[in-house]
Amino acid sequence: MKRMKHPNKKASEMSLKELASYIDYSVLKPEFTEDQIVELTKDGVELGCATICINPGYMELCKPYVEGSETKLCPVCDFPFGTSSTESKVAQAKILVDHYADVIGELDIVANFGWIRSGKYDAVTQDIKAVVDVCHEKNIPVKVIFETDALNEEQVRKACHCAMDAKADFVKTSTGFLTGFEAHGATPEIIKIMQEEVQDVCKVKGSGCIRTREHFLQLIDMGIDRMGVGYKSVPVVLDLKR
């Protein structure tokens, strides 16, 4: 099974810095003002989060605030639907990695989950691989979002193999922007399913509905690699007195 980040330590025994290193601080709401985006980016850097997850148009805005820190930027690609053409996804990814490779930790791409639901697994693999290839040229790891709340267990398991075949670095549960389905996000059950499929081939990122410290610590103890946490929940999961 997967190698845990801190195999000899329970999450409840970890330092604030160790816990923050599991977090992609989500700053993705389209209604955020530039001032809000800067404020949240600075907060994530101060806490020592792994990355700040942002929309591509704000790379230039946020870049100065992560430079010289351990925190990187994590732009999202074809977010939140994943339904653009492969060429469009590749173009967006290429612009990002060509201009900002020095500050990008990873790039998060949305799989075409309509194709996953349609059983078009070969097409899904090729779509992901085209983006992975562009990013890997610049040594940028890629996380693939499946939108698991729209999928059944078989579809999630097969999607994991699409990501592995495409040489992606992470599989990820959710965008946080799905409508028309019940929101469960990164449940322990879905994380376990993804871990079972990818073993040591890919890392696993949970996102969506991680709003309590108990849930956050439980996923770490399960061996999760990363979590996307929204700005309101970051102080809760880290037990910050704000």
mmCIF file of C-alpha atoms in Angstrom:
data_model
loop_
_atom_site.group_PDB
_atom_site.id
_atom_site.type_symbol
_atom_site.label_atom_id
_atom_site.label_comp_id
_atom_site.label_asym_id
_atom_site.label_seq_id
_atom_site.Cartn_x
_atom_site.Cartn_y
_atom_site.Cartn_z
ATOM 1 C CA MET A 1 0.000 0.000 0.000
ATOM 2 C CA LYS A 2 0.892 3.667 -0.114
ATOM 3 C CA ARG A 3 3.806 5.067 1.815
ATOM 4 C CA MET A 4 2.560 7.572 4.367
ATOM 5 C CA LYS A 5 4.143 11.009 4.584
ATOM 6 C CA HIS A 6 4.732 10.648 8.355
ATOM 7 C CA PRO A 7 4.488 6.877 8.957
ATOM 8 C CA ASN A 8 5.530 7.037 12.614
ATOM 9 C CA LYS A 9 3.300 9.893 13.697
ATOM 10 C CA LYS A 10 -0.433 10.239 14.250
ATOM 11 C CA ALA A 11 -2.049 13.351 12.796
ATOM 12 C CA SER A 12 -3.029 14.495 16.300
ATOM 13 C CA GLU A 13 0.682 14.610 17.214
ATOM 14 C CA MET A 14 1.772 16.683 14.213
ATOM 15 C CA SER A 15 2.877 20.288 14.393
ATOM 16 C CA LEU A 16 0.909 23.087 12.751
ATOM 17 C CA LYS A 17 3.542 23.258 10.011
ATOM 18 C CA GLU A 18 3.318 19.516 9.334
ATOM 19 C CA LEU A 19 -0.474 19.674 9.146
ATOM 20 C CA ALA A 20 -0.435 22.754 6.900
ATOM 21 C CA SER A 21 1.854 20.917 4.475
ATOM 22 C CA TYR A 22 -1.110 18.680 3.557
ATOM 23 C CA ILE A 23 -3.241 21.638 2.460
ATOM 24 C CA ASP A 24 -3.912 23.136 -0.952
ATOM 25 C CA TYR A 25 -5.519 26.381 0.210
ATOM 26 C CA SER A 26 -8.497 26.818 -2.111
ATOM 27 C CA VAL A 27 -8.911 30.390 -3.420
ATOM 28 C CA LEU A 28 -11.115 29.551 -6.414
ATOM 29 C CA LYS A 29 -14.433 31.343 -5.924
ATOM 30 C CA PRO A 30 -15.043 33.440 -9.048
ATOM 31 C CA GLU A 31 -16.595 36.276 -7.040
ATOM 32 C CA PHE A 32 -13.431 36.923 -5.000
ATOM 33 C CA THR A 33 -11.973 40.399 -5.419
ATOM 34 C CA GLU A 34 -8.265 40.776 -6.093
ATOM 35 C CA ASP A 35 -7.806 42.081 -2.543
ATOM 36 C CA GLN A 36 -9.425 38.932 -1.140
ATOM 37 C CA ILE A 37 -7.263 36.699 -3.330
ATOM 38 C CA VAL A 38 -4.089 38.450 -2.168
ATOM 39 C CA GLU A 39 -5.152 38.320 1.485
ATOM 40 C CA LEU A 40 -5.914 34.577 1.328
ATOM 41 C CA THR A 41 -2.723 33.832 -0.606
ATOM 42 C CA LYS A 42 -0.667 35.621 2.045
ATOM 43 C CA ASP A 43 -2.486 33.675 4.768
ATOM 44 C CA GLY A 44 -1.714 30.344 3.094
ATOM 45 C CA VAL A 45 1.955 31.260 2.714
ATOM 46 C CA GLU A 46 2.180 32.364 6.354
ATOM 47 C CA LEU A 47 0.685 29.044 7.503
ATOM 48 C CA GLY A 48 3.057 27.038 5.285
ATOM 49 C CA CYS A 49 0.394 25.384 3.127
ATOM 50 C CA ALA A 50 1.673 23.217 0.262
ATOM 51 C CA THR A 51 0.031 25.369 -2.403
ATOM 52 C CA ILE A 52 -2.498 28.090 -3.037
ATOM 53 C CA CYS A 53 -5.050 26.758 -5.527
ATOM 54 C CA ILE A 54 -6.052 29.599 -7.863
ATOM 55 C CA ASN A 55 -7.681 30.293 -11.194
ATOM 56 C CA PRO A 56 -5.198 30.814 -14.066
ATOM 57 C CA GLY A 57 -5.972 34.509 -14.540
ATOM 58 C CA TYR A 58 -4.536 35.335 -11.116
ATOM 59 C CA MET A 59 -1.066 33.810 -11.493
ATOM 60 C CA GLU A 60 0.595 37.189 -12.042
ATOM 61 C CA LEU A 61 -1.289 38.697 -9.101
ATOM 62 C CA CYS A 62 -0.303 35.936 -6.663
ATOM 63 C CA LYS A 63 3.212 35.154 -7.849
ATOM 64 C CA PRO A 64 5.002 37.811 -5.734
ATOM 65 C CA TYR A 65 3.458 36.496 -2.525
ATOM 66 C CA VAL A 66 4.755 32.928 -2.890
ATOM 67 C CA GLU A 67 8.216 33.737 -4.246
ATOM 68 C CA GLY A 68 10.909 32.836 -1.721
ATOM 69 C CA SER A 69 8.492 30.747 0.364
ATOM 70 C CA GLU A 70 7.901 27.000 0.668
ATOM 71 C CA THR A 71 4.356 27.496 -0.641
ATOM 72 C CA LYS A 72 3.712 27.217 -4.375
ATOM 73 C CA LEU A 73 0.804 28.116 -6.633
ATOM 74 C CA CYS A 74 -1.495 25.412 -7.970
ATOM 75 C CA PRO A 75 -3.426 26.700 -10.992
ATOM 76 C CA VAL A 76 -6.527 24.819 -12.121
ATOM 77 C CA CYS A 77 -6.938 23.903 -15.787
ATOM 78 C CA ASP A 78 -10.302 23.702 -17.575
ATOM 79 C CA PHE A 79 -11.975 24.170 -14.220
ATOM 80 C CA PRO A 80 -14.588 23.257 -13.050
ATOM 81 C CA PHE A 81 -16.189 21.295 -15.924
ATOM 82 C CA GLY A 82 -13.355 19.566 -17.785
ATOM 83 C CA THR A 83 -15.354 19.654 -20.999
ATOM 84 C CA SER A 84 -13.184 21.820 -23.254
ATOM 85 C CA SER A 85 -11.412 20.210 -26.195
ATOM 86 C CA THR A 86 -8.109 18.497 -25.499
ATOM 87 C CA GLU A 87 -6.396 21.168 -27.619
ATOM 88 C CA SER A 88 -7.860 23.891 -25.434
ATOM 89 C CA LYS A 89 -6.760 22.165 -22.229
ATOM 90 C CA VAL A 90 -3.252 21.684 -23.599
ATOM 91 C CA ALA A 91 -3.038 25.330 -24.664
ATOM 92 C CA GLN A 92 -4.064 26.538 -21.212
ATOM 93 C CA ALA A 93 -1.642 24.183 -19.472
ATOM 94 C CA LYS A 94 1.202 25.161 -21.817
ATOM 95 C CA ILE A 95 0.736 28.876 -21.163
ATOM 96 C CA LEU A 96 0.812 28.230 -17.422
ATOM 97 C CA VAL A 97 3.896 26.015 -17.344
ATOM 98 C CA ASP A 98 5.820 28.077 -19.898
ATOM 99 C CA HIS A 99 5.335 31.313 -17.961
ATOM 100 C CA TYR A 100 5.155 30.236 -14.319
ATOM 101 C CA ALA A 101 7.060 26.951 -13.881
ATOM 102 C CA ASP A 102 9.168 28.494 -11.115
ATOM 103 C CA VAL A 103 6.170 29.111 -8.825
ATOM 104 C CA ILE A 104 3.879 26.197 -9.763
ATOM 105 C CA GLY A 105 3.741 23.297 -7.318
ATOM 106 C CA GLU A 106 1.301 21.249 -9.379
ATOM 107 C CA LEU A 107 -1.399 21.812 -11.969
ATOM 108 C CA ASP A 108 -4.930 20.499 -11.304
ATOM 109 C CA ILE A 109 -6.846 19.378 -14.397
ATOM 110 C CA VAL A 110 -10.515 18.357 -14.481
ATOM 111 C CA ALA A 111 -11.102 15.051 -16.242
ATOM 112 C CA ASN A 112 -14.034 14.971 -18.654
ATOM 113 C CA PHE A 113 -16.303 13.220 -16.168
ATOM 114 C CA GLY A 114 -19.151 13.149 -18.693
ATOM 115 C CA TRP A 115 -16.886 10.888 -20.735
ATOM 116 C CA ILE A 116 -16.171 8.797 -17.638
ATOM 117 C CA ARG A 117 -19.931 8.393 -17.128
ATOM 118 C CA SER A 118 -20.227 7.477 -20.827
ATOM 119 C CA GLY A 119 -17.604 4.737 -20.510
ATOM 120 C CA LYS A 120 -15.172 6.500 -22.896
ATOM 121 C CA TYR A 121 -12.145 5.544 -20.848
ATOM 122 C CA ASP A 122 -9.626 5.525 -23.722
ATOM 123 C CA ALA A 123 -10.654 9.064 -24.637
ATOM 124 C CA VAL A 124 -10.373 10.137 -20.986
ATOM 125 C CA THR A 125 -6.857 8.691 -20.786
ATOM 126 C CA GLN A 126 -5.708 10.441 -23.965
ATOM 127 C CA ASP A 127 -7.248 13.747 -22.858
ATOM 128 C CA ILE A 128 -5.405 13.619 -19.514
ATOM 129 C CA LYS A 129 -2.152 12.385 -21.083
ATOM 130 C CA ALA A 130 -1.976 15.315 -23.487
ATOM 131 C CA VAL A 131 -1.937 17.734 -20.533
ATOM 132 C CA VAL A 132 0.377 15.561 -18.433
ATOM 133 C CA ASP A 133 2.922 15.424 -21.258
ATOM 134 C CA VAL A 134 3.053 19.229 -21.538
ATOM 135 C CA CYS A 135 3.414 19.668 -17.780
ATOM 136 C CA HIS A 136 6.014 16.944 -17.338
ATOM 137 C CA GLU A 137 8.231 18.659 -19.915
ATOM 138 C CA LYS A 138 8.648 21.364 -17.248
ATOM 139 C CA ASN A 139 8.680 18.868 -14.349
ATOM 140 C CA ILE A 140 5.266 20.071 -13.151
ATOM 141 C CA PRO A 141 3.209 17.308 -11.476
ATOM 142 C CA VAL A 142 -0.455 16.958 -12.487
ATOM 143 C CA LYS A 143 -3.470 16.206 -10.316
ATOM 144 C CA VAL A 144 -6.561 14.817 -12.074
ATOM 145 C CA ILE A 145 -9.978 15.728 -10.644
ATOM 146 C CA PHE A 146 -12.648 13.086 -11.250
ATOM 147 C CA GLU A 147 -15.694 14.756 -9.619
ATOM 148 C CA THR A 148 -16.446 11.594 -7.675
ATOM 149 C CA ASP A 149 -19.883 12.704 -6.460
ATOM 150 C CA ALA A 150 -21.080 12.381 -10.085
ATOM 151 C CA LEU A 151 -19.646 8.865 -10.447
ATOM 152 C CA ASN A 152 -20.328 5.386 -9.118
ATOM 153 C CA GLU A 153 -17.647 3.203 -7.544
ATOM 154 C CA GLU A 154 -16.829 1.309 -10.740
ATOM 155 C CA GLN A 155 -16.413 4.581 -12.645
ATOM 156 C CA VAL A 156 -14.094 5.956 -9.950
ATOM 157 C CA ARG A 157 -11.958 2.819 -10.017
ATOM 158 C CA LYS A 158 -11.718 2.872 -13.814
ATOM 159 C CA ALA A 159 -10.946 6.607 -13.801
ATOM 160 C CA CYS A 160 -8.014 5.906 -11.473
ATOM 161 C CA HIS A 161 -6.587 3.618 -14.146
ATOM 162 C CA CYS A 162 -7.072 6.320 -16.795
ATOM 163 C CA ALA A 163 -4.986 8.689 -14.657
ATOM 164 C CA MET A 164 -2.312 6.058 -14.024
ATOM 165 C CA ASP A 165 -2.134 5.125 -17.721
ATOM 166 C CA ALA A 166 -1.771 8.828 -18.539
ATOM 167 C CA LYS A 167 1.158 9.032 -16.059
ATOM 168 C CA ALA A 168 -0.620 11.598 -13.874
ATOM 169 C CA ASP A 169 0.873 12.221 -10.442
ATOM 170 C CA PHE A 170 -2.266 12.532 -8.320
ATOM 171 C CA VAL A 171 -5.898 11.495 -8.448
ATOM 172 C CA LYS A 172 -8.324 13.910 -6.807
ATOM 173 C CA THR A 173 -11.969 13.682 -5.757
ATOM 174 C CA SER A 174 -13.805 16.932 -6.418
ATOM 175 C CA THR A 175 -13.899 20.484 -7.708
ATOM 176 C CA GLY A 176 -16.224 21.789 -5.007
ATOM 177 C CA PHE A 177 -18.397 23.320 -7.725
ATOM 178 C CA LEU A 178 -20.584 20.365 -8.780
ATOM 179 C CA THR A 179 -24.335 21.029 -8.869
ATOM 180 C CA GLY A 180 -27.265 18.639 -9.156
ATOM 181 C CA PHE A 181 -25.717 15.913 -6.990
ATOM 182 C CA GLU A 182 -25.453 15.404 -3.242
ATOM 183 C CA ALA A 183 -22.125 16.786 -2.026
ATOM 184 C CA HIS A 184 -20.071 14.222 -0.125
ATOM 185 C CA GLY A 185 -16.604 15.228 -1.336
ATOM 186 C CA ALA A 186 -13.597 13.559 0.225
ATOM 187 C CA THR A 187 -15.271 10.907 2.365
ATOM 188 C CA PRO A 188 -13.032 8.266 3.965
ATOM 189 C CA GLU A 189 -14.879 5.686 1.830
ATOM 190 C CA ILE A 190 -14.023 7.302 -1.516
ATOM 191 C CA ILE A 191 -10.426 8.010 -0.460
ATOM 192 C CA LYS A 192 -10.013 4.324 0.481
ATOM 193 C CA ILE A 193 -11.333 3.253 -2.944
ATOM 194 C CA MET A 194 -8.886 5.561 -4.739
ATOM 195 C CA GLN A 195 -5.985 4.439 -2.565
ATOM 196 C CA GLU A 196 -6.801 0.798 -3.275
ATOM 197 C CA GLU A 197 -6.698 1.383 -7.035
ATOM 198 C CA VAL A 198 -3.628 3.602 -7.339
ATOM 199 C CA GLN A 199 -1.486 1.960 -4.604
ATOM 200 C CA ASP A 200 1.952 3.608 -4.967
ATOM 201 C CA VAL A 201 1.512 4.614 -8.612
ATOM 202 C CA CYS A 202 -0.287 7.919 -7.891
ATOM 203 C CA LYS A 203 -0.800 10.129 -4.888
ATOM 204 C CA VAL A 204 -4.320 10.888 -3.637
ATOM 205 C CA LYS A 205 -5.832 14.297 -3.010
ATOM 206 C CA GLY A 206 -9.165 14.724 -1.285
ATOM 207 C CA SER A 207 -11.217 17.866 -1.733
ATOM 208 C CA GLY A 208 -14.783 18.895 -1.022
ATOM 209 C CA CYS A 209 -16.572 18.854 2.348
ATOM 210 C CA ILE A 210 -13.395 18.787 4.473
ATOM 211 C CA ARG A 211 -14.747 21.115 7.126
ATOM 212 C CA THR A 212 -13.933 19.566 10.500
ATOM 213 C CA ARG A 213 -10.630 18.890 12.233
ATOM 214 C CA GLU A 214 -11.724 15.317 12.946
ATOM 215 C CA HIS A 215 -12.260 14.580 9.221
ATOM 216 C CA PHE A 216 -8.967 16.275 8.303
ATOM 217 C CA LEU A 217 -6.948 14.259 10.837
ATOM 218 C CA GLN A 218 -8.728 11.019 9.908
ATOM 219 C CA LEU A 219 -7.729 11.364 6.237
ATOM 220 C CA ILE A 220 -4.106 12.053 7.194
ATOM 221 C CA ASP A 221 -4.065 8.905 9.328
ATOM 222 C CA MET A 222 -5.420 6.995 6.308
ATOM 223 C CA GLY A 223 -2.324 8.050 4.368
ATOM 224 C CA ILE A 224 -3.805 10.772 2.145
ATOM 225 C CA ASP A 225 -1.205 12.905 0.368
ATOM 226 C CA ARG A 226 -2.988 16.241 0.038
ATOM 227 C CA MET A 227 -6.283 17.965 0.758
ATOM 228 C CA GLY A 228 -8.033 20.894 -0.846
ATOM 229 C CA VAL A 229 -9.490 23.014 1.949
ATOM 230 C CA GLY A 230 -11.590 26.153 1.528
ATOM 231 C CA TYR A 231 -10.639 29.428 3.156
ATOM 232 C CA LYS A 232 -13.385 29.221 5.808
ATOM 233 C CA SER A 233 -12.332 25.697 6.828
ATOM 234 C CA VAL A 234 -8.553 26.171 6.942
ATOM 235 C CA PRO A 235 -8.578 27.724 10.444
ATOM 236 C CA VAL A 236 -11.030 25.032 11.626
ATOM 237 C CA VAL A 237 -9.006 22.026 10.450
ATOM 238 C CA LEU A 238 -5.773 23.567 11.770
ATOM 239 C CA ASP A 239 -7.445 24.469 15.079
ATOM 240 C CA LEU A 240 -6.401 28.123 14.802
ATOM 241 C CA LYS A 241 -7.891 30.449 17.378
ATOM 242 C CA ARG A 242 -9.177 33.231 15.126
#
